[in-house]
Amino acid sequence: MKLLTHNMLTSHVKGVTKGYPLLIKATEVKVNEVEFNPKFVCRMIPKLEWSTLVQAADQLGHREELPGELVPDYEKNGDFLKKVHRVLLEVEVIEGCLQCPESGREFPISKGIPNMLLNEDEA
Amino acid sequence: MSSDPSLLRMSSQGDDVAEQSSNTVEAPTSSSSTETDPTSGTTVTIGATVPTGFEHTAAEEVKEKIGVDAQISKDRGRIYFPITTDKLSQVHLLRSVDNLFVVVAEYDHYQFKESKEETLSELQELASKLPWTNALEVWRLNRTLKKKKGHRKVGNTTKAKSNAEASDVAAAPEAVQHELPEETSAADGDAKAERTPDLETCQQDLDENAPGAKLIKFRVTCNRAGDKHSFSSNEAARDFGGAVQELFQWKADMTKFDIEVLLNIHNKEVVIGIALTEESLHRRNISHFGPTTLRSTLCYGMLRLCKPQASDIILDPMCGTGAIPLEGAIEFSESFYIAGDNNDMAVNRTVNNICHIQKRRADRGSPSGLPIDTVQWDLSNLPIRTSSVDIIITDMPFGKRMGSRKKNWDLYPSCLREMARVCRPDSGKAVLLTQDKKCFAKAISRMGGLWRKLHTVWVNVGGLHAGVYLLKRTTAVFGQTPEDVHESRGRGDSQMKEKDDKEVS
């Protein structure tokens, strides 16, 4: 699971109103090289929940100086964009789980695939 | 074929199209020309089979990547375009093309004789009058290209496909695009794609420089469509083949052949060509099949339809083996793809297919990572933030190969609703493939507040007539239109829902 995906995932357990963001508990993390595309990163940043991304990267020990808040003119900062690229697309959680911040329900991640299926009573 | 004189009239037999003459064999409308430019090579006409319904998309891709205008054949599922031989390898990289062939000659209005005997006899005469030279040159060049590539043996493509298709699918093999009643004379009664992949491994080593030196084996495949012909495709293939054999002294072999001569007859349009692909390119990305894996050319067509932009978040909520998002991640790689399914096997196969491609890229020394992720989820309750997705693209269960008609009745509306929720209002789009057109039409008619139909492409999937629907998300915010308020009230209470349905309709 990449952190870009994590940025969009939310807990949908019945009754939960604050299911985002999910907490990451990783037991295996990999870094996989993905071709860098600055245009992609630039345009993606406004679509993200920035604090969630930073928090998640932190939880995985891959924060690497990402600022807590977006700096102005980040579009022109190549180094910054590269760091964001890495955290969005290259860092992957292979094993672990995602935890709903409200209900505590854990969704397992196995072979990089988060299993978000709910039981009948949770849906 | 539409007649644009500037493009295809490269006849080497003189400019007159002698249709009326009853004694001599008519001159072709066009053929691969004899012009040779020392730098770019000979100019020839390439024919390509593409998924029916996506001819225009394929022509767009040809224009974009090869830089020439393609003609769309009256015989659906085929396009033609001219190239200089230096572009041949690029042609093989086209993503919307299933099979390729080089045109030997093409007749727009072939005048068939009244009787079968006369017609077949004329076909035989035709063989020796055709301008084979350039097409054969291209065939030879093509073989050297393939050898250089170290042609990857995808041994499980066609075999897996034939095993994987559920038994209740119509008998027509997937590669057959034609809608008119037609027959193919292929020895086993199957279309090209069904030829066993073992063929590749048995490929004879040919001396490319002197094709006459080592015995060349060939076969003729005839595709005939139309109801006014006096002959069958088998007869045409047989007689034409006989003449070709006499002409070149090749050996006829239906299964282990070096050259496949194509005789395509669609009403009055006759095209003679030489095949440039042995097996259909259409399953190129998938190494782990599922029961309903969509061919990559169809996936590509669907993706092109929604025009992915840089940083678009693209979801396939019923990804199966991941064919669509994987094709996207490779070919429209400036977007990000999330493939999801509720089924264990499906998500595992998707991940395996992704890994397979990544490994292939790593082996070639390129950065292997792809902009794609896989999640296991329930489509009717997506664990995705509202209004965060730009494009939804998926192959919805047909009810024939997977699921059931009755299930679709409930599934489709809840799918469309949930997809509307996660999709960005106003700019969001959806491209949905389904064979259950009735169910889809009903479901979409109740979603006018959330989805607007932009365009429909009619396609053929595994012999089934299906529709690819391009939808635009309305500006309405989810949770406020009558549809979704109604439905969410009714959820879980079926009696209330029925009452609501009556009120709405």
PDB file of C-alpha atoms in Angstrom, chain B residues 134-379:
ATOM      1  CA  ASN B 134       6.632  -5.463 -51.226  1.00  0.00           C
ATOM      2  CA  ALA B 135       4.387  -7.337 -48.858  1.00  0.00           C
ATOM      3  CA  LEU B 136       6.836 -10.218 -48.747  1.00  0.00           C
ATOM      4  CA  GLU B 137       9.664  -7.821 -48.102  1.00  0.00           C
ATOM      5  CA  VAL B 138       7.761  -6.502 -45.116  1.00  0.00           C
ATOM      6  CA  TRP B 139       7.071 -10.016 -43.933  1.00  0.00           C
ATOM      7  CA  ARG B 140      10.775 -10.790 -44.022  1.00  0.00           C
ATOM      8  CA  LEU B 141      11.655  -7.578 -42.226  1.00  0.00           C
ATOM      9  CA  ASN B 142       9.031  -8.369 -39.649  1.00  0.00           C
ATOM     10  CA  ARG B 143      10.603 -11.728 -38.868  1.00  0.00           C
ATOM     11  CA  THR B 144      14.000 -10.211 -38.267  1.00  0.00           C
ATOM     12  CA  LEU B 145      12.391  -7.688 -35.937  1.00  0.00           C
ATOM     13  CA  LYS B 146      10.788 -10.459 -33.957  1.00  0.00           C
ATOM     14  CA  LYS B 147      13.992 -12.408 -33.676  1.00  0.00           C
ATOM     15  CA  LYS B 148      15.851  -9.342 -32.440  1.00  0.00           C
ATOM     16  CA  LYS B 149      13.243  -8.741 -29.789  1.00  0.00           C
ATOM     17  CA  GLY B 150      13.796 -12.238 -28.520  1.00  0.00           C
ATOM     18  CA  HIS B 151      10.110 -12.709 -28.837  1.00  0.00           C
ATOM     19  CA  ARG B 152       8.734 -13.244 -25.406  1.00  0.00           C
ATOM     20  CA  LYS B 153       6.934 -16.513 -25.044  1.00  0.00           C
ATOM     21  CA  VAL B 154       3.689 -15.802 -23.347  1.00  0.00           C
ATOM     22  CA  GLY B 155       2.739 -19.409 -23.242  1.00  0.00           C
ATOM     23  CA  ASN B 156      -0.415 -19.033 -21.288  1.00  0.00           C
ATOM     24  CA  THR B 157      -2.235 -16.440 -23.346  1.00  0.00           C
ATOM     25  CA  THR B 158      -4.537 -18.136 -25.764  1.00  0.00           C
ATOM     26  CA  LYS B 159      -4.640 -21.451 -23.943  1.00  0.00           C
ATOM     27  CA  ALA B 160      -5.646 -19.868 -20.702  1.00  0.00           C
ATOM     28  CA  LYS B 161      -8.204 -17.840 -22.511  1.00  0.00           C
ATOM     29  CA  SER B 162      -9.911 -20.869 -23.969  1.00  0.00           C
ATOM     30  CA  ASN B 163      -9.881 -22.633 -20.648  1.00  0.00           C
ATOM     31  CA  ALA B 164     -10.897 -19.600 -18.745  1.00  0.00           C
ATOM     32  CA  GLU B 165     -14.007 -18.656 -20.680  1.00  0.00           C
ATOM     33  CA  ALA B 166     -17.005 -19.985 -18.808  1.00  0.00           C
ATOM     34  CA  SER B 167     -18.912 -22.601 -20.683  1.00  0.00           C
ATOM     35  CA  ASP B 168     -22.014 -20.517 -21.115  1.00  0.00           C
ATOM     36  CA  VAL B 169     -20.297 -17.900 -23.253  1.00  0.00           C
ATOM     37  CA  ALA B 170     -21.397 -17.834 -26.902  1.00  0.00           C
ATOM     38  CA  ALA B 171     -19.292 -20.023 -29.147  1.00  0.00           C
ATOM     39  CA  ALA B 172     -17.895 -17.149 -31.215  1.00  0.00           C
ATOM     40  CA  PRO B 173     -14.237 -16.771 -30.218  1.00  0.00           C
ATOM     41  CA  GLU B 174     -13.258 -13.376 -28.992  1.00  0.00           C
ATOM     42  CA  ALA B 175     -10.981 -12.394 -31.825  1.00  0.00           C
ATOM     43  CA  VAL B 176     -13.792 -12.566 -34.348  1.00  0.00           C
ATOM     44  CA  GLN B 177     -15.116  -9.059 -34.736  1.00  0.00           C
ATOM     45  CA  HIS B 178     -17.648  -9.416 -37.500  1.00  0.00           C
ATOM     46  CA  GLU B 179     -21.305  -8.951 -36.878  1.00  0.00           C
ATOM     47  CA  LEU B 180     -22.629 -10.343 -40.144  1.00  0.00           C
ATOM     48  CA  PRO B 181     -23.054 -14.074 -40.392  1.00  0.00           C
ATOM     49  CA  GLU B 182     -19.653 -15.238 -41.453  1.00  0.00           C
ATOM     50  CA  GLU B 183     -17.312 -18.118 -41.489  1.00  0.00           C
ATOM     51  CA  THR B 184     -13.655 -18.579 -41.091  1.00  0.00           C
ATOM     52  CA  SER B 185     -11.844 -21.301 -42.863  1.00  0.00           C
ATOM     53  CA  ALA B 186      -9.207 -21.778 -40.192  1.00  0.00           C
ATOM     54  CA  ALA B 187      -8.604 -25.476 -39.908  1.00  0.00           C
ATOM     55  CA  ASP B 188      -9.911 -25.862 -36.404  1.00  0.00           C
ATOM     56  CA  GLY B 189     -12.863 -23.620 -36.991  1.00  0.00           C
ATOM     57  CA  ASP B 190     -11.380 -21.092 -34.607  1.00  0.00           C
ATOM     58  CA  ALA B 191     -10.124 -17.605 -35.327  1.00  0.00           C
ATOM     59  CA  LYS B 192      -6.478 -16.651 -35.316  1.00  0.00           C
ATOM     60  CA  ALA B 193      -6.144 -16.071 -31.628  1.00  0.00           C
ATOM     61  CA  GLU B 194      -6.913 -19.670 -30.832  1.00  0.00           C
ATOM     62  CA  ARG B 195      -3.832 -20.977 -32.579  1.00  0.00           C
ATOM     63  CA  THR B 196      -1.674 -22.594 -29.998  1.00  0.00           C
ATOM     64  CA  PRO B 197       1.224 -20.622 -28.606  1.00  0.00           C
ATOM     65  CA  ASP B 198       3.364 -23.719 -28.984  1.00  0.00           C
ATOM     66  CA  LEU B 199       3.684 -22.588 -32.546  1.00  0.00           C
ATOM     67  CA  GLU B 200       6.205 -19.994 -31.498  1.00  0.00           C
ATOM     68  CA  THR B 201       8.479 -22.547 -29.999  1.00  0.00           C
ATOM     69  CA  CYS B 202       8.312 -24.707 -33.103  1.00  0.00           C
ATOM     70  CA  GLN B 203       9.164 -21.838 -35.423  1.00  0.00           C
ATOM     71  CA  GLN B 204      11.559 -23.073 -38.068  1.00  0.00           C
ATOM     72  CA  ASP B 205      14.787 -21.215 -38.437  1.00  0.00           C
ATOM     73  CA  LEU B 206      14.519 -19.543 -41.776  1.00  0.00           C
ATOM     74  CA  ASP B 207      17.238 -18.152 -43.923  1.00  0.00           C
ATOM     75  CA  GLU B 208      15.801 -14.666 -44.350  1.00  0.00           C
ATOM     76  CA  ASN B 209      17.950 -13.799 -47.314  1.00  0.00           C
ATOM     77  CA  ALA B 210      16.862 -16.596 -49.563  1.00  0.00           C
ATOM     78  CA  PRO B 211      13.326 -17.633 -48.817  1.00  0.00           C
ATOM     79  CA  GLY B 212      13.434 -20.024 -51.667  1.00  0.00           C
ATOM     80  CA  ALA B 213      16.465 -21.810 -50.289  1.00  0.00           C
ATOM     81  CA  LYS B 214      14.644 -23.392 -47.385  1.00  0.00           C
ATOM     82  CA  LEU B 215      11.143 -24.638 -47.913  1.00  0.00           C
ATOM     83  CA  ILE B 216       8.601 -22.109 -46.744  1.00  0.00           C
ATOM     84  CA  LYS B 217       5.381 -23.339 -45.256  1.00  0.00           C
ATOM     85  CA  PHE B 218       2.223 -21.339 -45.563  1.00  0.00           C
ATOM     86  CA  ARG B 219      -1.472 -21.366 -45.016  1.00  0.00           C
ATOM     87  CA  VAL B 220      -4.356 -19.284 -46.249  1.00  0.00           C
ATOM     88  CA  THR B 221      -6.923 -17.995 -43.784  1.00  0.00           C
ATOM     89  CA  CYS B 222     -10.119 -16.759 -45.328  1.00  0.00           C
ATOM     90  CA  ASN B 223     -12.626 -14.610 -43.459  1.00  0.00           C
ATOM     91  CA  ARG B 224     -15.792 -14.209 -45.436  1.00  0.00           C
ATOM     92  CA  ALA B 225     -18.821 -12.142 -44.520  1.00  0.00           C
ATOM     93  CA  GLY B 226     -21.844 -11.328 -46.642  1.00  0.00           C
ATOM     94  CA  ASP B 227     -24.834 -13.197 -47.950  1.00  0.00           C
ATOM     95  CA  LYS B 228     -24.362 -12.899 -51.677  1.00  0.00           C
ATOM     96  CA  HIS B 229     -21.330 -15.052 -52.169  1.00  0.00           C
ATOM     97  CA  SER B 230     -21.622 -18.277 -54.069  1.00  0.00           C
ATOM     98  CA  PHE B 231     -18.726 -19.894 -52.266  1.00  0.00           C
ATOM     99  CA  SER B 232     -17.626 -20.698 -48.755  1.00  0.00           C
ATOM    100  CA  SER B 233     -14.515 -19.416 -47.041  1.00  0.00           C
ATOM    101  CA  ASN B 234     -13.125 -22.939 -47.034  1.00  0.00           C
ATOM    102  CA  GLU B 235     -13.456 -23.201 -50.781  1.00  0.00           C
ATOM    103  CA  ALA B 236     -11.917 -19.800 -51.360  1.00  0.00           C
ATOM    104  CA  ALA B 237      -9.015 -20.570 -49.056  1.00  0.00           C
ATOM    105  CA  ARG B 238      -8.469 -23.900 -50.676  1.00  0.00           C
ATOM    106  CA  ASP B 239      -8.464 -22.666 -54.254  1.00  0.00           C
ATOM    107  CA  PHE B 240      -6.610 -19.471 -53.629  1.00  0.00           C
ATOM    108  CA  GLY B 241      -4.132 -21.427 -51.579  1.00  0.00           C
ATOM    109  CA  GLY B 242      -3.634 -23.880 -54.372  1.00  0.00           C
ATOM    110  CA  ALA B 243      -2.732 -21.079 -56.748  1.00  0.00           C
ATOM    111  CA  VAL B 244      -0.364 -19.496 -54.229  1.00  0.00           C
ATOM    112  CA  GLN B 245       1.347 -22.814 -53.767  1.00  0.00           C
ATOM    113  CA  GLU B 246       1.881 -23.200 -57.488  1.00  0.00           C
ATOM    114  CA  LEU B 247       3.143 -19.684 -57.776  1.00  0.00           C
ATOM    115  CA  PHE B 248       5.752 -19.788 -55.026  1.00  0.00           C
ATOM    116  CA  GLN B 249       6.286 -23.513 -54.599  1.00  0.00           C
ATOM    117  CA  TRP B 250       5.692 -23.150 -50.874  1.00  0.00           C
ATOM    118  CA  LYS B 251       4.388 -26.032 -48.863  1.00  0.00           C
ATOM    119  CA  ALA B 252       0.893 -25.843 -47.450  1.00  0.00           C
ATOM    120  CA  ASP B 253       0.716 -26.496 -43.718  1.00  0.00           C
ATOM    121  CA  MET B 254      -2.280 -25.506 -41.639  1.00  0.00           C
ATOM    122  CA  THR B 255      -0.594 -25.572 -38.271  1.00  0.00           C
ATOM    123  CA  LYS B 256       3.167 -25.098 -38.606  1.00  0.00           C
ATOM    124  CA  PHE B 257       3.448 -22.317 -41.135  1.00  0.00           C
ATOM    125  CA  ASP B 258       5.901 -19.512 -41.717  1.00  0.00           C
ATOM    126  CA  ILE B 259       3.606 -17.327 -43.767  1.00  0.00           C
ATOM    127  CA  GLU B 260      -0.081 -16.802 -43.186  1.00  0.00           C
ATOM    128  CA  VAL B 261      -1.828 -15.374 -46.213  1.00  0.00           C
ATOM    129  CA  LEU B 262      -5.067 -13.605 -45.370  1.00  0.00           C
ATOM    130  CA  LEU B 263      -8.020 -13.481 -47.703  1.00  0.00           C
ATOM    131  CA  ASN B 264     -10.601 -11.161 -46.187  1.00  0.00           C
ATOM    132  CA  ILE B 265     -13.879 -10.861 -48.008  1.00  0.00           C
ATOM    133  CA  HIS B 266     -16.567  -8.559 -46.682  1.00  0.00           C
ATOM    134  CA  ASN B 267     -19.381  -8.252 -49.225  1.00  0.00           C
ATOM    135  CA  LYS B 268     -17.635  -6.589 -52.138  1.00  0.00           C
ATOM    136  CA  GLU B 269     -14.513  -5.620 -50.302  1.00  0.00           C
ATOM    137  CA  VAL B 270     -11.651  -8.039 -50.786  1.00  0.00           C
ATOM    138  CA  VAL B 271      -8.348  -7.639 -49.029  1.00  0.00           C
ATOM    139  CA  ILE B 272      -5.361  -9.923 -49.457  1.00  0.00           C
ATOM    140  CA  GLY B 273      -2.691  -9.628 -46.841  1.00  0.00           C
ATOM    141  CA  ILE B 274       0.143 -11.347 -45.043  1.00  0.00           C
ATOM    142  CA  ALA B 275      -0.056 -11.675 -41.267  1.00  0.00           C
ATOM    143  CA  LEU B 276       2.582  -9.896 -39.183  1.00  0.00           C
ATOM    144  CA  THR B 277       1.496 -11.146 -35.789  1.00  0.00           C
ATOM    145  CA  GLU B 278       1.291 -14.779 -34.826  1.00  0.00           C
ATOM    146  CA  GLU B 279      -0.844 -14.486 -31.815  1.00  0.00           C
ATOM    147  CA  SER B 280      -3.083 -11.679 -30.826  1.00  0.00           C
ATOM    148  CA  LEU B 281      -1.296  -8.944 -28.907  1.00  0.00           C
ATOM    149  CA  HIS B 282      -4.343  -8.370 -26.835  1.00  0.00           C
ATOM    150  CA  ARG B 283      -3.435 -10.172 -23.642  1.00  0.00           C
ATOM    151  CA  ARG B 284       0.020  -8.735 -23.350  1.00  0.00           C
ATOM    152  CA  ASN B 285      -0.030  -7.554 -19.745  1.00  0.00           C
ATOM    153  CA  ILE B 286      -1.755 -10.408 -18.067  1.00  0.00           C
ATOM    154  CA  SER B 287       0.112 -13.474 -16.911  1.00  0.00           C
ATOM    155  CA  HIS B 288      -2.395 -14.503 -14.273  1.00  0.00           C
ATOM    156  CA  PHE B 289      -5.820 -14.909 -15.767  1.00  0.00           C
ATOM    157  CA  GLY B 290      -9.210 -14.997 -14.223  1.00  0.00           C
ATOM    158  CA  PRO B 291     -12.495 -16.144 -15.683  1.00  0.00           C
ATOM    159  CA  THR B 292     -13.357 -12.819 -17.229  1.00  0.00           C
ATOM    160  CA  THR B 293     -10.061 -11.110 -17.992  1.00  0.00           C
ATOM    161  CA  LEU B 294     -10.529  -8.316 -20.464  1.00  0.00           C
ATOM    162  CA  ARG B 295      -8.106  -8.067 -23.353  1.00  0.00           C
ATOM    163  CA  SER B 296      -5.596  -5.222 -23.111  1.00  0.00           C
ATOM    164  CA  THR B 297      -6.633  -3.633 -26.389  1.00  0.00           C
ATOM    165  CA  LEU B 298     -10.146  -3.198 -25.062  1.00  0.00           C
ATOM    166  CA  CYS B 299      -8.752  -1.818 -21.804  1.00  0.00           C
ATOM    167  CA  TYR B 300      -6.666   0.637 -23.766  1.00  0.00           C
ATOM    168  CA  GLY B 301      -9.675   1.737 -25.790  1.00  0.00           C
ATOM    169  CA  MET B 302     -11.675   2.370 -22.639  1.00  0.00           C
ATOM    170  CA  LEU B 303      -8.841   4.323 -21.061  1.00  0.00           C
ATOM    171  CA  ARG B 304      -8.372   6.492 -24.117  1.00  0.00           C
ATOM    172  CA  LEU B 305     -12.063   7.274 -24.019  1.00  0.00           C
ATOM    173  CA  CYS B 306     -11.767   8.945 -20.621  1.00  0.00           C
ATOM    174  CA  LYS B 307      -8.551  10.822 -21.500  1.00  0.00           C
ATOM    175  CA  PRO B 308      -6.586  10.431 -18.253  1.00  0.00           C
ATOM    176  CA  GLN B 309      -4.731  13.586 -17.233  1.00  0.00           C
ATOM    177  CA  ALA B 310      -1.641  14.012 -15.111  1.00  0.00           C
ATOM    178  CA  SER B 311      -2.397  13.361 -11.425  1.00  0.00           C
ATOM    179  CA  ASP B 312      -5.859  11.960 -12.111  1.00  0.00           C
ATOM    180  CA  ILE B 313      -6.878   9.435  -9.461  1.00  0.00           C
ATOM    181  CA  ILE B 314      -8.436   6.524 -11.313  1.00  0.00           C
ATOM    182  CA  LEU B 315     -10.385   3.812  -9.578  1.00  0.00           C
ATOM    183  CA  ASP B 316     -11.415   0.387 -10.785  1.00  0.00           C
ATOM    184  CA  PRO B 317     -13.752  -0.810  -8.045  1.00  0.00           C
ATOM    185  CA  MET B 318     -14.356  -4.258  -9.661  1.00  0.00           C
ATOM    186  CA  CYS B 319     -10.897  -4.865 -11.030  1.00  0.00           C
ATOM    187  CA  GLY B 320     -10.919  -8.647 -11.415  1.00  0.00           C
ATOM    188  CA  THR B 321      -7.366  -9.477 -12.467  1.00  0.00           C
ATOM    189  CA  GLY B 322      -6.487  -5.794 -12.792  1.00  0.00           C
ATOM    190  CA  ALA B 323      -6.313  -5.650 -16.591  1.00  0.00           C
ATOM    191  CA  ILE B 324      -7.731  -2.141 -16.908  1.00  0.00           C
ATOM    192  CA  PRO B 325      -5.755  -0.319 -14.207  1.00  0.00           C
ATOM    193  CA  LEU B 326      -2.594  -2.141 -15.178  1.00  0.00           C
ATOM    194  CA  GLU B 327      -2.903  -1.057 -18.796  1.00  0.00           C
ATOM    195  CA  GLY B 328      -3.484   2.447 -17.492  1.00  0.00           C
ATOM    196  CA  ALA B 329      -0.475   2.400 -15.206  1.00  0.00           C
ATOM    197  CA  ILE B 330       1.699   1.405 -18.148  1.00  0.00           C
ATOM    198  CA  GLU B 331       0.244   3.467 -20.945  1.00  0.00           C
ATOM    199  CA  PHE B 332      -1.233   6.501 -19.160  1.00  0.00           C
ATOM    200  CA  SER B 333       1.313   6.595 -16.418  1.00  0.00           C
ATOM    201  CA  GLU B 334       0.831  10.189 -15.340  1.00  0.00           C
ATOM    202  CA  SER B 335      -2.232   9.161 -13.385  1.00  0.00           C
ATOM    203  CA  PHE B 336      -2.585   7.025 -10.285  1.00  0.00           C
ATOM    204  CA  TYR B 337      -4.610   3.833 -10.254  1.00  0.00           C
ATOM    205  CA  ILE B 338      -6.352   2.078  -7.394  1.00  0.00           C
ATOM    206  CA  ALA B 339      -7.556  -1.399  -8.274  1.00  0.00           C
ATOM    207  CA  GLY B 340     -10.064  -2.960  -5.927  1.00  0.00           C
ATOM    208  CA  ASP B 341     -12.197  -6.046  -5.662  1.00  0.00           C
ATOM    209  CA  ASN B 342     -13.976  -7.942  -2.897  1.00  0.00           C
ATOM    210  CA  ASN B 343     -12.730 -11.312  -4.084  1.00  0.00           C
ATOM    211  CA  ASP B 344      -9.537 -12.855  -2.595  1.00  0.00           C
ATOM    212  CA  MET B 345      -8.409 -14.489  -5.812  1.00  0.00           C
ATOM    213  CA  ALA B 346      -9.006 -11.349  -7.819  1.00  0.00           C
ATOM    214  CA  VAL B 347      -6.851  -9.104  -5.628  1.00  0.00           C
ATOM    215  CA  ASN B 348      -4.118 -11.723  -5.478  1.00  0.00           C
ATOM    216  CA  ARG B 349      -4.122 -12.132  -9.241  1.00  0.00           C
ATOM    217  CA  THR B 350      -4.038  -8.377  -9.684  1.00  0.00           C
ATOM    218  CA  VAL B 351      -1.005  -8.056  -7.468  1.00  0.00           C
ATOM    219  CA  ASN B 352       0.675 -10.952  -9.267  1.00  0.00           C
ATOM    220  CA  ASN B 353       0.054  -9.349 -12.619  1.00  0.00           C
ATOM    221  CA  ILE B 354       1.490  -6.067 -11.374  1.00  0.00           C
ATOM    222  CA  CYS B 355       4.553  -7.813  -9.986  1.00  0.00           C
ATOM    223  CA  HIS B 356       5.058  -9.632 -13.224  1.00  0.00           C
ATOM    224  CA  ILE B 357       5.210  -6.391 -15.175  1.00  0.00           C
ATOM    225  CA  GLN B 358       7.417  -4.754 -12.572  1.00  0.00           C
ATOM    226  CA  LYS B 359       9.846  -7.609 -12.716  1.00  0.00           C
ATOM    227  CA  ARG B 360       9.951  -7.377 -16.492  1.00  0.00           C
ATOM    228  CA  ARG B 361      10.781  -3.689 -16.255  1.00  0.00           C
ATOM    229  CA  ALA B 362      13.407  -4.294 -13.614  1.00  0.00           C
ATOM    230  CA  ASP B 363      15.004  -6.921 -15.837  1.00  0.00           C
ATOM    231  CA  ARG B 364      15.280  -4.320 -18.547  1.00  0.00           C
ATOM    232  CA  GLY B 365      16.978  -1.939 -16.141  1.00  0.00           C
ATOM    233  CA  SER B 366      14.182   0.634 -15.863  1.00  0.00           C
ATOM    234  CA  PRO B 367      12.596   1.862 -12.632  1.00  0.00           C
ATOM    235  CA  SER B 368      10.139  -0.918 -12.051  1.00  0.00           C
ATOM    236  CA  GLY B 369       7.534   0.733  -9.823  1.00  0.00           C
ATOM    237  CA  LEU B 370       4.139   1.448 -11.323  1.00  0.00           C
ATOM    238  CA  PRO B 371       1.619   4.086 -10.200  1.00  0.00           C
ATOM    239  CA  ILE B 372      -0.902   1.518  -9.027  1.00  0.00           C
ATOM    240  CA  ASP B 373      -2.157   0.026  -5.788  1.00  0.00           C
ATOM    241  CA  THR B 374      -4.544  -2.773  -4.902  1.00  0.00           C
ATOM    242  CA  VAL B 375      -7.161  -2.841  -2.138  1.00  0.00           C
ATOM    243  CA  GLN B 376      -9.700  -5.421  -1.085  1.00  0.00           C
ATOM    244  CA  TRP B 377     -13.068  -3.762  -0.608  1.00  0.00           C
ATOM    245  CA  ASP B 378     -16.791  -3.916  -0.994  1.00  0.00           C
ATOM    246  CA  LEU B 379     -17.948  -1.868  -3.935  1.00  0.00           C
TER     247      LEU B 379
END
